[in-house]
Each structure stands twice: as C-alpha cells, then as structure tokens.
Tab-separated table of N, CA and C in Angstrom:
chain	number	residue	atom	x	y	z
A	12	MET	N	0.839	-1.173	0.000
A	12	MET	CA	0.000	0.000	0.000
A	12	MET	C	0.887	1.240	0.000
A	13	LEU	N	0.565	2.183	-0.862
A	13	LEU	CA	1.340	3.418	-0.939
A	13	LEU	C	0.796	4.456	0.034
A	14	THR	N	1.721	5.207	0.599
A	14	THR	CA	1.389	6.343	1.434
A	14	THR	C	1.908	7.583	0.732
A	15	ILE	N	1.077	8.607	0.638
A	15	ILE	CA	1.495	9.866	0.017
A	15	ILE	C	1.557	10.929	1.097
A	16	ARG	N	2.681	11.663	1.101
A	16	ARG	CA	2.857	12.725	2.098
A	16	ARG	C	3.787	13.783	1.538
A	17	PRO	N	3.788	14.969	2.134
A	17	PRO	CA	4.769	15.977	1.724
A	17	PRO	C	6.187	15.470	2.009
A	18	VAL	N	7.119	15.826	1.152
A	18	VAL	CA	8.508	15.448	1.386
A	18	VAL	C	9.202	16.508	2.230
A	19	THR	N	10.284	16.103	2.851
A	19	THR	CA	11.117	16.996	3.655
A	19	THR	C	12.559	16.835	3.185
A	20	PRO	N	13.459	17.709	3.609
A	20	PRO	CA	14.869	17.533	3.242
A	20	PRO	C	15.420	16.166	3.653
A	21	ALA	N	14.833	15.533	4.658
A	21	ALA	CA	15.292	14.202	5.073
A	21	ALA	C	15.030	13.140	4.001
A	22	ASP	N	14.159	13.437	3.055
A	22	ASP	CA	13.852	12.500	1.966
A	22	ASP	C	14.768	12.682	0.760
A	23	ALA	N	15.645	13.645	0.806
A	23	ALA	CA	16.459	14.008	-0.360
A	23	ALA	C	17.312	12.860	-0.881
A	24	ALA	N	17.871	12.030	-0.012
A	24	ALA	CA	18.714	10.921	-0.487
A	24	ALA	C	17.904	9.950	-1.339
A	25	GLN	N	16.710	9.607	-0.876
A	25	GLN	CA	15.863	8.709	-1.670
A	25	GLN	C	15.409	9.380	-2.960
A	26	MET	N	15.135	10.683	-2.893
A	26	MET	CA	14.736	11.403	-4.096
A	26	MET	C	15.864	11.417	-5.124
A	27	GLY	N	17.097	11.587	-4.673
A	27	GLY	CA	18.244	11.550	-5.577
A	27	GLY	C	18.372	10.206	-6.261
A	28	ARG	N	18.164	9.131	-5.512
A	28	ARG	CA	18.246	7.774	-6.072
A	28	ARG	C	17.162	7.566	-7.121
A	29	VAL	N	15.926	7.912	-6.793
A	29	VAL	CA	14.809	7.719	-7.717
A	29	VAL	C	14.969	8.610	-8.943
A	30	HIS	N	15.390	9.851	-8.744
A	30	HIS	CA	15.576	10.792	-9.855
A	30	HIS	C	16.536	10.214	-10.895
A	31	VAL	N	17.678	9.731	-10.455
A	31	VAL	CA	18.679	9.184	-11.375
A	31	VAL	C	18.148	7.902	-12.033
A	32	GLN	N	17.536	7.033	-11.260
A	32	GLN	CA	17.001	5.780	-11.812
A	32	GLN	C	15.961	6.058	-12.895
A	33	VAL	N	15.040	6.970	-12.621
A	33	VAL	CA	13.986	7.282	-13.591
A	33	VAL	C	14.575	7.871	-14.869
A	34	TRP	N	15.501	8.795	-14.748
A	34	TRP	CA	16.118	9.374	-15.945
A	34	TRP	C	16.841	8.314	-16.761
A	35	ARG	N	17.573	7.427	-16.095
A	35	ARG	CA	18.323	6.399	-16.826
A	35	ARG	C	17.399	5.393	-17.508
A	36	GLU	N	16.221	5.166	-16.953
A	36	GLU	CA	15.269	4.241	-17.562
A	36	GLU	C	14.412	4.905	-18.634
A	37	THR	N	14.195	6.207	-18.524
A	37	THR	CA	13.259	6.906	-19.402
A	37	THR	C	13.921	7.551	-20.608
A	38	TYR	N	15.119	8.084	-20.464
A	38	TYR	CA	15.681	8.950	-21.489
A	38	TYR	C	16.792	8.394	-22.372
A	39	PRO	N	17.127	7.094	-22.335
A	39	PRO	CA	18.119	6.620	-23.300
A	39	PRO	C	17.625	6.867	-24.728
A	40	GLY	N	18.527	7.337	-25.572
A	40	GLY	CA	18.165	7.646	-26.943
A	40	GLY	C	17.582	9.040	-27.110
A	41	ILE	N	17.230	9.679	-26.006
A	41	ILE	CA	16.705	11.045	-26.046
A	41	ILE	C	17.759	12.002	-25.485
A	42	VAL	N	18.284	11.645	-24.328
A	42	VAL	CA	19.372	12.390	-23.684
A	42	VAL	C	20.657	11.616	-23.984
A	43	PRO	N	21.746	12.299	-24.316
A	43	PRO	CA	22.989	11.572	-24.598
A	43	PRO	C	23.368	10.623	-23.451
A	44	GLN	N	23.789	9.422	-23.807
A	44	GLN	CA	24.120	8.406	-22.805
A	44	GLN	C	25.197	8.891	-21.845
A	45	ARG	N	26.145	9.693	-22.333
A	45	ARG	CA	27.205	10.201	-21.458
A	45	ARG	C	26.622	11.056	-20.336
A	46	VAL	N	25.534	11.784	-20.626
A	46	VAL	CA	24.871	12.599	-19.608
A	46	VAL	C	24.218	11.691	-18.569
A	47	LEU	N	23.527	10.667	-19.027
A	47	LEU	CA	22.880	9.730	-18.105
A	47	LEU	C	23.913	9.001	-17.254
A	48	ASP	N	25.013	8.589	-17.867
A	48	ASP	CA	26.063	7.882	-17.130
A	48	ASP	C	26.719	8.773	-16.082
A	49	ALA	N	26.775	10.058	-16.355
A	49	ALA	CA	27.442	10.995	-15.443
A	49	ALA	C	26.550	11.420	-14.276
A	50	MET	N	25.271	11.099	-14.335
A	50	MET	CA	24.373	11.508	-13.254
A	50	MET	C	24.796	10.849	-11.952
A	51	SER	N	24.695	11.598	-10.879
A	51	SER	CA	25.115	11.124	-9.565
A	51	SER	C	23.951	11.208	-8.580
A	52	GLU	N	23.667	10.088	-7.931
A	52	GLU	CA	22.622	10.089	-6.904
A	52	GLU	C	22.958	11.072	-5.789
A	53	GLU	N	24.220	11.160	-5.431
A	53	GLU	CA	24.639	12.057	-4.358
A	53	GLU	C	24.434	13.521	-4.752
A	54	GLN	N	24.800	13.862	-5.994
A	54	GLN	CA	24.610	15.245	-6.453
A	54	GLN	C	23.131	15.596	-6.546
A	55	ARG	N	22.323	14.679	-7.049
A	55	ARG	CA	20.879	14.925	-7.140
A	55	ARG	C	20.284	15.055	-5.738
A	56	ALA	N	20.736	14.216	-4.806
A	56	ALA	CA	20.240	14.295	-3.427
A	56	ALA	C	20.589	15.640	-2.806
A	57	ALA	N	21.808	16.099	-3.034
A	57	ALA	CA	22.218	17.405	-2.498
A	57	ALA	C	21.369	18.519	-3.096
A	58	ARG	N	21.086	18.425	-4.380
A	58	ARG	CA	20.249	19.446	-5.025
A	58	ARG	C	18.827	19.402	-4.480
A	59	TRP	N	18.265	18.202	-4.297
A	59	TRP	CA	16.923	18.106	-3.734
A	59	TRP	C	16.887	18.629	-2.302
A	60	ALA	N	17.907	18.355	-1.531
A	60	ALA	CA	17.961	18.881	-0.161
A	60	ALA	C	17.930	20.402	-0.190
A	61	GLN	N	18.679	20.997	-1.118
A	61	GLN	CA	18.700	22.453	-1.248
A	61	GLN	C	17.325	22.975	-1.675
A	62	VAL	N	16.729	22.359	-2.683
A	62	VAL	CA	15.410	22.786	-3.169
A	62	VAL	C	14.381	22.718	-2.044
A	63	LEU	N	14.388	21.626	-1.291
A	63	LEU	CA	13.390	21.456	-0.239
A	63	LEU	C	13.639	22.382	0.944
A	64	THR	N	14.893	22.692	1.211
A	64	THR	CA	15.225	23.614	2.304
A	64	THR	C	14.848	25.043	1.946
A	65	GLU	N	15.009	25.393	0.675
A	65	GLU	CA	14.775	26.766	0.223
A	65	GLU	C	13.410	26.960	-0.437
A	66	LYS	N	12.546	25.953	-0.376
A	66	LYS	CA	11.285	26.048	-1.112
A	66	LYS	C	10.448	27.231	-0.650
A	67	LYS	N	9.728	27.773	-1.593
A	67	LYS	CA	8.860	28.918	-1.339
A	67	LYS	C	7.531	28.438	-0.741
A	68	PRO	N	6.830	29.302	-0.027
A	68	PRO	CA	5.553	28.901	0.569
A	68	PRO	C	4.519	28.420	-0.453
A	69	ASP	N	4.614	28.901	-1.699
A	69	ASP	CA	3.637	28.498	-2.713
A	69	ASP	C	4.093	27.304	-3.547
A	70	GLU	N	5.165	26.622	-3.126
A	70	GLU	CA	5.622	25.402	-3.788
A	70	GLU	C	5.259	24.207	-2.914
A	71	SER	N	4.906	23.108	-3.573
A	71	SER	CA	4.561	21.882	-2.851
A	71	SER	C	5.282	20.703	-3.486
A	72	PHE	N	5.760	19.802	-2.651
A	72	PHE	CA	6.420	18.583	-3.109
A	72	PHE	C	5.848	17.416	-2.317
A	73	PHE	N	5.452	16.370	-3.031
A	73	PHE	CA	4.860	15.193	-2.408
A	73	PHE	C	5.554	13.948	-2.921
A	74	ALA	N	5.484	12.881	-2.130
A	74	ALA	CA	6.064	11.612	-2.546
A	74	ALA	C	5.150	10.474	-2.138
A	75	ALA	N	5.245	9.407	-2.908
A	75	ALA	CA	4.557	8.159	-2.591
A	75	ALA	C	5.597	7.200	-2.025
A	76	PHE	N	5.265	6.596	-0.906
A	76	PHE	CA	6.159	5.647	-0.241
A	76	PHE	C	5.501	4.285	-0.188
A	77	ASP	N	6.276	3.266	-0.535
A	77	ASP	CA	5.863	1.877	-0.390
A	77	ASP	C	6.593	1.378	0.848
A	78	GLY	N	5.918	1.431	1.973
A	78	GLY	CA	6.601	1.208	3.240
A	78	GLY	C	7.493	2.404	3.503
A	79	LYS	N	8.783	2.140	3.684
A	79	LYS	CA	9.737	3.232	3.911
A	79	LYS	C	10.445	3.667	2.631
A	80	ALA	N	10.230	2.926	1.538
A	80	ALA	CA	10.928	3.207	0.280
A	80	ALA	C	10.148	4.190	-0.572
A	81	LEU	N	10.821	5.218	-1.048
A	81	LEU	CA	10.214	6.205	-1.924
A	81	LEU	C	9.971	5.564	-3.284
A	82	ALA	N	8.723	5.633	-3.757
A	82	ALA	CA	8.360	5.035	-5.033
A	82	ALA	C	8.279	6.074	-6.142
A	83	GLY	N	8.033	7.339	-5.800
A	83	GLY	CA	7.937	8.393	-6.790
A	83	GLY	C	7.635	9.706	-6.097
A	84	PHE	N	7.852	10.809	-6.811
A	84	PHE	CA	7.594	12.111	-6.213
A	84	PHE	C	7.215	13.115	-7.293
A	85	CYS	N	6.623	14.209	-6.853
A	85	CYS	CA	6.245	15.272	-7.769
A	85	CYS	C	6.256	16.593	-7.002
A	86	GLY	N	6.234	17.656	-7.747
A	86	GLY	CA	6.205	18.977	-7.129
A	86	GLY	C	5.576	19.973	-8.056
A	87	GLY	N	5.200	21.091	-7.488
A	87	GLY	CA	4.608	22.118	-8.325
A	87	GLY	C	4.522	23.441	-7.605
A	88	GLY	N	4.218	24.437	-8.367
A	88	GLY	CA	4.086	25.794	-7.872
A	88	GLY	C	3.971	26.720	-9.063
A	89	PRO	N	3.944	28.003	-8.816
A	89	PRO	CA	3.728	28.951	-9.899
A	89	PRO	C	4.813	28.959	-10.979
A	90	ARG	N	6.046	28.624	-10.628
A	90	ARG	CA	7.076	28.683	-11.665
A	90	ARG	C	6.984	27.490	-12.541
C-alpha cells in the first residue's frame, strides 16, 4: 500500500536515487548516454535537499512511499 505525504529535506537521499534511476530508464536515446552515465545520486540528493530547504511557501512537493521506500515524487508551484 502506498502512502502519500509531503517530502522533507530528510527525503532528499531517496529522491536523488529515484531521480537518477527514472532518468536512466526513461531517457536513453533522447538524452545523450554520457549525460545519463554521469548523473550522480549524491549530487541529485544534495540538489533536492537544497530545493526542499529553500522552497517557497507556494511550492509543494509530495512523494509516494511503499513502506519506507520512496516510489515516486512530484512537485509544483507557480514557476
């Protein structure tokens, strides 16, 4: 059963992992393979931590969790 809740900076490591995995599975042949190979879960996690720490009041980010594992996430706002 999935649980959906707002994400926090504490979720950034899992978000970095999922972000890289999804891009590598979705964009071969669209994004150059060298770009996909160079993606780093740690760098993406650091960026997500920054985004979530600095988020504006009118931005929202949510994630679906299967138990404790992040299954997917989304976000939105005026920009």
